[in-house]
CSV table of C-alpha atoms and ligand atoms in Angstrom, one decimal:
chain,number,residue,atom,x,y,z
D,1,UNK,CA,112.6,120.1,108.2
D,2,UNK,CA,111.7,119.5,104.5
D,3,UNK,CA,110.3,116.2,103.3
D,4,UNK,CA,112.6,113.7,101.7
D,5,UNK,CA,113.2,113.9,98.0
D,6,UNK,CA,115.6,112.3,95.5
D,7,UNK,CA,116.4,114.6,92.6
D,8,UNK,CA,117.7,113.9,89.1
D,9,UNK,CA,120.2,115.9,87.0
D,10,UNK,CA,118.9,117.6,83.8
D,11,UNK,CA,121.2,117.1,80.8
D,12,UNK,CA,121.3,119.0,77.5
D,13,UNK,CA,122.0,117.7,74.0
D,14,UNK,CA,124.5,119.8,71.9
D,15,UNK,CA,121.5,121.7,70.5
D,16,UNK,CA,119.9,122.4,73.8
D,17,UNK,CA,117.2,119.7,74.0
D,18,UNK,CA,116.8,118.8,77.7
D,19,UNK,CA,116.7,115.2,79.0
D,20,UNK,CA,117.0,113.3,82.2
D,21,UNK,CA,118.5,109.9,83.0
D,22,UNK,CA,116.9,108.9,86.3
D,23,UNK,CA,113.5,109.0,87.9
D,24,UNK,CA,113.2,111.6,90.6
D,25,UNK,CA,110.7,111.7,93.5
D,26,UNK,CA,109.7,114.4,95.9
D,27,UNK,CA,107.4,113.6,98.8
D,28,UNK,CA,104.7,116.2,99.0
D,29,UNK,CA,102.4,114.9,101.7
D,30,UNK,CA,102.6,112.3,104.5
D,31,UNK,CA,100.2,111.6,107.4
D,32,UNK,CA,100.1,114.0,110.4
D,33,UNK,CA,98.2,112.3,113.2
D,34,UNK,CA,96.8,113.4,116.5
D,35,UNK,CA,94.6,111.0,118.4
D,36,UNK,CA,94.4,113.1,121.6
D,37,UNK,CA,91.0,114.4,120.5
D,38,UNK,CA,89.5,110.9,121.0
D,39,UNK,CA,89.8,111.2,124.8
D,40,UNK,CA,86.1,112.0,125.4
D,41,UNK,CA,85.0,109.2,123.1
D,42,UNK,CA,87.2,106.7,124.9
D,43,UNK,CA,86.2,107.9,128.3
D,44,UNK,CA,82.5,107.7,127.4
D,45,UNK,CA,82.6,103.9,127.8
D,46,UNK,CA,83.2,104.3,131.5
D,47,UNK,CA,86.2,104.1,133.8
D,48,UNK,CA,86.1,100.3,134.1
D,49,UNK,CA,87.3,99.7,130.6
D,50,UNK,CA,90.3,102.1,131.0
D,51,UNK,CA,90.1,103.0,127.2
D,52,UNK,CA,91.4,106.5,127.7
D,53,UNK,CA,94.7,105.1,128.9
D,54,UNK,CA,95.2,104.1,125.3
D,55,UNK,CA,96.3,107.7,124.8
D,56,UNK,CA,99.1,107.3,127.5
D,57,UNK,CA,100.8,104.4,125.7
D,58,UNK,CA,104.5,105.2,126.4
D,59,UNK,CA,105.8,104.0,123.0
D,60,UNK,CA,105.8,106.4,120.1
D,61,UNK,CA,105.2,105.0,116.7
D,62,UNK,CA,105.2,106.9,113.3
D,63,UNK,CA,102.1,108.8,112.3
D,64,UNK,CA,101.0,106.4,109.5
D,65,UNK,CA,101.3,103.4,111.8
D,66,UNK,CA,99.5,105.2,114.6
D,67,UNK,CA,96.6,106.2,112.3
D,68,UNK,CA,96.2,102.7,110.9
D,69,UNK,CA,96.6,101.0,114.3
D,70,UNK,CA,94.0,103.2,115.9
D,71,UNK,CA,91.6,102.6,113.0
D,72,UNK,CA,92.2,98.9,113.2
D,73,UNK,CA,91.8,98.7,116.9
D,74,UNK,CA,88.6,100.6,116.7
D,75,UNK,CA,87.1,97.7,114.9
D,76,UNK,CA,87.2,95.6,118.1
D,77,UNK,CA,87.3,98.5,120.5
D,78,UNK,CA,90.7,97.1,121.5
D,79,UNK,CA,91.6,100.1,123.6
D,80,UNK,CA,91.8,98.5,127.0
D,81,UNK,CA,94.9,97.1,128.9
D,82,UNK,CA,94.8,93.8,127.0
D,83,UNK,CA,95.2,95.4,123.6
D,84,UNK,CA,98.3,95.1,121.5
D,85,UNK,CA,100.4,98.0,122.8
D,86,UNK,CA,102.5,100.2,120.5
D,87,UNK,CA,105.7,98.5,121.4
D,88,UNK,CA,104.2,95.5,119.6
D,89,UNK,CA,103.1,97.4,116.6
D,90,UNK,CA,105.3,95.2,114.4
D,91,UNK,CA,103.3,92.1,115.5
D,92,UNK,CA,100.0,94.0,115.1
D,93,UNK,CA,100.8,94.8,111.4
D,94,UNK,CA,102.3,91.4,110.7
D,95,UNK,CA,98.9,90.0,111.8
D,96,UNK,CA,97.1,92.6,109.6
D,97,UNK,CA,99.2,91.5,106.6
D,98,UNK,CA,98.9,87.8,107.2
D,99,UNK,CA,95.2,87.9,107.7
D,100,UNK,CA,94.6,90.1,104.7
D,101,UNK,CA,92.9,92.9,106.6
D,102,UNK,CA,94.6,95.6,104.4
D,103,UNK,CA,91.6,97.9,104.5
D,104,UNK,CA,93.0,99.6,107.7
D,105,UNK,CA,96.1,100.6,105.6
D,106,UNK,CA,93.8,102.7,103.4
D,107,UNK,CA,93.7,105.5,106.0
D,108,UNK,CA,97.4,106.5,105.6
D,109,UNK,CA,98.2,108.3,102.3
D,110,UNK,CA,101.3,109.7,100.7
D,111,UNK,CA,101.6,112.1,97.8
D,112,UNK,CA,104.6,112.2,95.5
D,113,UNK,CA,105.8,114.4,92.6
D,114,UNK,CA,107.7,112.2,90.0
D,115,UNK,CA,109.8,113.7,87.3
D,116,UNK,CA,112.4,112.2,85.1
D,117,UNK,CA,109.8,109.6,84.2
D,118,UNK,CA,108.8,108.9,80.6
D,119,UNK,CA,105.3,108.7,79.2
D,120,UNK,CA,105.7,104.9,79.0
D,121,UNK,CA,106.3,104.7,82.7
D,122,UNK,CA,103.5,106.9,83.7
D,123,UNK,CA,101.1,105.1,81.4
D,124,UNK,CA,101.9,102.0,83.4
D,125,UNK,CA,101.6,103.8,86.7
D,126,UNK,CA,98.1,105.2,86.0
D,127,UNK,CA,96.8,101.7,85.3
D,128,UNK,CA,96.7,101.5,89.1
D,129,UNK,CA,93.4,103.0,89.9
D,130,UNK,CA,92.2,101.7,93.2
D,131,UNK,CA,93.3,104.0,96.1
D,132,UNK,CA,95.2,106.3,93.7
D,133,UNK,CA,94.9,109.9,92.5
D,134,UNK,CA,96.9,111.5,89.7
D,135,UNK,CA,97.5,114.9,88.2
D,136,UNK,CA,99.8,114.9,85.2
D,137,UNK,CA,101.4,117.5,82.9
D,138,UNK,CA,99.0,118.0,80.0
D,139,UNK,CA,100.6,117.8,76.6
D,140,UNK,CA,97.7,119.8,75.3
D,141,UNK,CA,98.4,122.8,77.5
D,142,UNK,CA,102.1,122.8,78.4
D,143,UNK,CA,104.3,125.4,76.7
D,144,UNK,CA,105.9,123.6,73.9
D,145,UNK,CA,109.4,124.8,75.0
D,146,UNK,CA,109.1,122.9,78.3
D,147,UNK,CA,109.1,119.5,76.7
D,148,UNK,CA,112.0,117.3,78.0
D,149,UNK,CA,112.9,113.6,77.4
D,150,UNK,CA,114.0,110.6,79.4
D,151,UNK,CA,116.9,108.4,78.4
D,152,UNK,CA,116.4,104.7,79.2
D,153,UNK,CA,119.1,103.0,81.3
D,154,UNK,CA,120.1,100.7,78.5
D,155,UNK,CA,120.8,103.6,76.2
D,156,UNK,CA,123.1,105.1,78.8
D,157,UNK,CA,125.5,102.2,78.7
D,158,UNK,CA,125.5,101.5,74.9
D,159,UNK,CA,127.2,104.4,73.2
D,160,UNK,CA,125.6,103.6,69.8
D,161,UNK,CA,122.1,103.7,71.3
D,162,UNK,CA,123.0,106.8,73.3
D,163,UNK,CA,124.0,108.6,70.1
D,164,UNK,CA,120.7,107.5,68.4
D,165,UNK,CA,118.8,108.7,71.5
D,166,UNK,CA,120.4,112.2,71.3
D,167,UNK,CA,119.8,112.4,67.6
D,168,UNK,CA,116.2,111.1,67.9
D,169,UNK,CA,115.1,113.6,70.6
D,170,UNK,CA,116.7,116.5,68.8
D,171,UNK,CA,114.9,115.5,65.6
D,172,UNK,CA,111.6,114.8,67.3
D,173,UNK,CA,111.8,118.1,69.3
D,174,UNK,CA,112.6,120.0,66.1
D,175,UNK,CA,109.7,118.3,64.3
D,176,UNK,CA,107.4,119.1,67.2
D,177,UNK,CA,108.4,122.8,67.1
D,178,UNK,CA,108.1,122.8,63.3
D,179,UNK,CA,104.6,121.2,63.3
D,180,UNK,CA,103.5,123.7,66.0
D,181,UNK,CA,104.9,126.6,63.9
D,182,UNK,CA,103.0,125.5,60.8
D,183,UNK,CA,99.8,125.1,62.9
D,184,UNK,CA,100.1,128.5,64.4
D,185,UNK,CA,100.6,130.0,61.0
D,186,UNK,CA,97.5,128.3,59.7
D,187,UNK,CA,95.7,129.3,62.8
D,188,UNK,CA,96.6,132.9,62.2
D,189,UNK,CA,95.3,132.5,58.6
D,190,UNK,CA,91.9,131.4,60.0
D,191,UNK,CA,91.9,127.7,59.2
D,192,UNK,CA,88.6,126.6,60.8
D,193,UNK,CA,89.9,123.3,62.3
D,194,UNK,CA,92.3,125.5,64.4
D,195,UNK,CA,90.2,128.4,65.5
D,196,UNK,CA,88.9,129.1,69.0
D,197,UNK,CA,87.7,132.0,71.1
D,198,UNK,CA,90.0,131.7,74.1
D,199,UNK,CA,93.7,132.0,74.1
D,200,UNK,CA,94.2,128.7,76.0
D,201,UNK,CA,92.0,126.9,73.5
D,202,UNK,CA,94.1,128.3,70.6
D,203,UNK,CA,97.2,126.8,72.3
D,204,UNK,CA,95.4,123.5,73.0
D,205,UNK,CA,94.4,123.2,69.3
D,206,UNK,CA,98.1,123.5,68.3
D,207,UNK,CA,99.6,121.4,71.1
D,208,UNK,CA,97.1,118.5,70.8
D,209,UNK,CA,98.1,118.0,67.2
D,210,UNK,CA,101.9,118.7,67.5
D,211,UNK,CA,102.3,116.2,70.4
D,212,UNK,CA,101.5,113.3,68.1
D,213,UNK,CA,105.1,113.4,66.9
D,214,UNK,CA,106.5,113.0,70.4
D,215,UNK,CA,107.9,109.6,71.3
D,216,UNK,CA,107.2,107.4,74.4
D,217,UNK,CA,110.4,108.7,75.9
D,218,UNK,CA,109.0,112.2,76.4
D,219,UNK,CA,109.1,113.2,80.0
D,220,UNK,CA,105.7,113.2,81.8
D,221,UNK,CA,105.9,114.7,85.3
D,222,UNK,CA,103.1,113.5,87.5
D,223,UNK,CA,101.7,114.1,91.1
D,224,UNK,CA,100.4,110.8,92.6
D,225,UNK,CA,98.6,110.1,95.8
D,226,UNK,CA,98.3,106.6,97.1
D,227,UNK,CA,96.9,105.1,100.2
D,228,UNK,CA,99.3,102.5,101.8
D,229,UNK,CA,97.2,99.5,100.7
D,230,UNK,CA,97.3,100.7,97.1
D,231,UNK,CA,101.0,101.7,97.4
D,232,UNK,CA,101.9,98.2,98.6
D,233,UNK,CA,100.2,96.6,95.6
D,234,UNK,CA,102.0,99.0,93.3
D,235,UNK,CA,105.3,98.2,94.9
D,236,UNK,CA,104.6,94.4,94.5
D,237,UNK,CA,103.7,94.8,90.8
D,238,UNK,CA,106.2,97.4,89.8
D,239,UNK,CA,109.2,96.8,92.0
D,240,UNK,CA,109.1,93.1,91.1
D,241,UNK,CA,111.8,91.6,88.9
D,242,UNK,CA,109.7,91.2,85.8
D,243,UNK,CA,108.7,94.9,85.8
D,244,UNK,CA,110.3,97.3,83.2
D,245,UNK,CA,113.5,98.6,84.6
D,246,UNK,CA,112.3,102.2,84.4
D,247,UNK,CA,109.2,101.8,86.5
D,248,UNK,CA,111.0,99.4,88.8
D,249,UNK,CA,113.6,102.1,89.6
D,250,UNK,CA,110.8,104.6,90.2
D,251,UNK,CA,108.9,102.1,92.5
D,252,UNK,CA,112.0,101.2,94.4
D,253,UNK,CA,112.7,104.9,95.0
D,254,UNK,CA,109.2,105.4,96.3
D,255,UNK,CA,109.7,102.4,98.6
D,256,UNK,CA,112.9,103.9,100.0
D,257,UNK,CA,111.0,107.1,100.9
D,258,UNK,CA,108.0,105.5,102.5
D,259,UNK,CA,110.0,102.8,104.3
D,260,UNK,CA,111.9,105.6,105.9
D,261,UNK,CA,108.7,107.3,107.1
D,262,UNK,CA,106.5,104.3,107.9
D,263,UNK,CA,109.0,101.4,108.5
D,264,UNK,CA,106.6,99.1,110.2
D,265,UNK,CA,104.1,99.2,107.4
D,266,UNK,CA,106.7,98.1,104.8
D,267,UNK,CA,109.0,96.0,107.0
D,268,UNK,CA,108.0,92.8,105.2
D,269,UNK,CA,109.6,93.8,101.9
D,270,UNK,CA,113.0,92.3,101.2
D,271,UNK,CA,115.1,94.3,98.7
D,272,UNK,CA,117.2,92.2,96.4
D,273,UNK,CA,119.9,93.6,94.1
D,274,UNK,CA,119.6,92.4,90.5
D,275,UNK,CA,122.5,91.7,88.1
D,276,UNK,CA,122.0,95.1,86.4
D,277,UNK,CA,122.5,96.9,89.8
D,278,UNK,CA,118.9,97.8,90.3
D,279,UNK,CA,116.7,96.5,93.1
D,280,UNK,CA,113.5,94.5,93.3
D,281,UNK,CA,111.2,93.9,96.2
D,282,UNK,CA,109.7,90.6,97.5
D,283,UNK,CA,107.3,89.9,100.3
D,284,UNK,CA,105.6,86.8,101.7
D,285,UNK,CA,102.4,88.8,102.4
D,286,UNK,CA,101.4,90.3,99.1
D,287,UNK,CA,98.1,92.0,98.2
D,288,UNK,CA,96.9,92.6,101.8
C,1,FAD,C1,104.7,93.0,84.4
C,1,FAD,C2,103.4,93.6,84.0
C,1,FAD,C3,102.9,93.5,82.7
C,1,FAD,C4,101.7,94.0,82.2
C,1,FAD,N1,101.3,93.8,80.9
C,1,FAD,C5,100.2,94.4,80.5
C,1,FAD,C6,99.7,94.2,79.2
C,1,FAD,O1,100.4,93.6,78.3
C,1,FAD,N2,98.6,94.8,78.8
C,1,FAD,C7,97.8,95.5,79.7
C,1,FAD,O2,96.7,96.0,79.3
C,1,FAD,N3,98.2,95.7,80.9
C,1,FAD,C8,99.3,95.1,81.4
C,1,FAD,N4,99.7,95.3,82.7
C,1,FAD,C9,98.9,96.1,83.6
C,1,FAD,C10,98.0,95.2,84.5
C,1,FAD,O3,97.1,94.4,83.7
C,1,FAD,C11,97.1,96.1,85.4
C,1,FAD,O4,96.2,96.9,84.7
C,1,FAD,C12,98.0,97.0,86.2
C,1,FAD,O5,99.1,96.3,86.8
C,1,FAD,C13,97.1,97.6,87.3
C,1,FAD,O6,96.9,96.7,88.4
C,1,FAD,P1,95.5,96.3,88.9
C,1,FAD,O7,94.6,95.7,87.8
C,1,FAD,O8,95.8,95.3,90.1
C,1,FAD,O9,94.8,97.6,89.3
C,1,FAD,P2,94.8,98.5,90.7
C,1,FAD,O10,94.0,99.7,90.3
C,1,FAD,O11,96.2,98.7,91.2
C,1,FAD,O12,93.9,97.7,91.6
C,1,FAD,C14,94.3,97.0,92.8
C,1,FAD,C15,93.4,95.8,93.0
C,1,FAD,O13,92.1,96.3,93.3
C,1,FAD,C16,91.1,95.4,92.6
C,1,FAD,N5,90.4,96.2,91.6
C,1,FAD,C17,90.8,97.3,91.0
C,1,FAD,N6,89.9,97.7,90.1
C,1,FAD,C18,88.9,96.8,90.1
C,1,FAD,C19,87.8,96.6,89.3
C,1,FAD,N7,87.4,97.5,88.4
C,1,FAD,N8,87.0,95.5,89.5
C,1,FAD,C20,87.4,94.6,90.4
C,1,FAD,N9,88.5,94.7,91.2
C,1,FAD,C21,89.3,95.8,91.0
C,1,FAD,C22,91.9,94.3,92.0
C,1,FAD,O14,92.0,93.3,93.0
C,1,FAD,C23,93.3,94.9,91.8
C,1,FAD,O15,94.3,94.0,91.7
C,1,FAD,C24,100.9,94.7,83.1
C,1,FAD,C25,101.3,94.9,84.5
C,1,FAD,C26,102.5,94.4,84.9
C,1,FAD,C27,103.0,94.6,86.3
């Protein structure tokens, strides 16, 4: 079965410039966990502790929860019969959250591909450094014909602004292509600022200059990996009501995916619908 994803339709202006109207998110990686290999370690403490029976817990919990719970219970060697059993995993993680022991949540990671997101959104996203990894389309290397744009939600409901958006992305795309054409001509003529030995460097010298005319609403696909502690912080900052609607939509979409896969780790979040129809998240246990 494939991983969950939420895709976005690609639109075209009358003159063929491509744009999207929604953030899209594909889950690329989630935890896969097998703790059965710990049997010898658990048995090594002797039969009297009954630690190995931890592996026979009759309740199944999702992999991310299992990983973080095992890691957390290692801290106190809480593997014996008096431990918190898996059927009380909700209580276990409520305690982790309320006591601020969020470091155990750093073991579980998720990787996403986001597209249909603008450069302004991803600029906000990449400010989150702790527990995060990013790989983003390079405007210096991408083929200039692959540039697409993202229409803000407000423009989609105000016809005058929608028309301005269409006209603006057509003109900025055309200017971008025109600048690149002029640069390539000058490059072929040997202008020293544009020369390079390798083919990729030649393209880079053109693209890095031409991209200066692209607006914030250019699309900026990005692959992002977050551990659950970092992810929770990002959700609290970016799915909050004061966040920009574009990143709030993206963050809420990410929440829906991970809440589906690791419901106990995100069960404290309360989604609330805002007057504009989008959702924000609230929790009583922030920044664990
Ligand atoms: C509504 C909103 C408005 C904003 N407006 C602006 C703005 O006007 N201008 C602007 O520049 N930015 C702005 N930001 C970005 C904000 O300042 C942060 O840079 C961004 O949210 C990343 O969060 P973070 O600092 O918690 O970093 P993360 O990387 O997400 O770090 C998570 C946590 O780890 C700890 N941490 C991370 N790095 C360090 C470190 N180097 N030293 C010590 N502790 C660390 C901190 O406790 C931090 O909260 C805004 C953010 C929001 C949500």
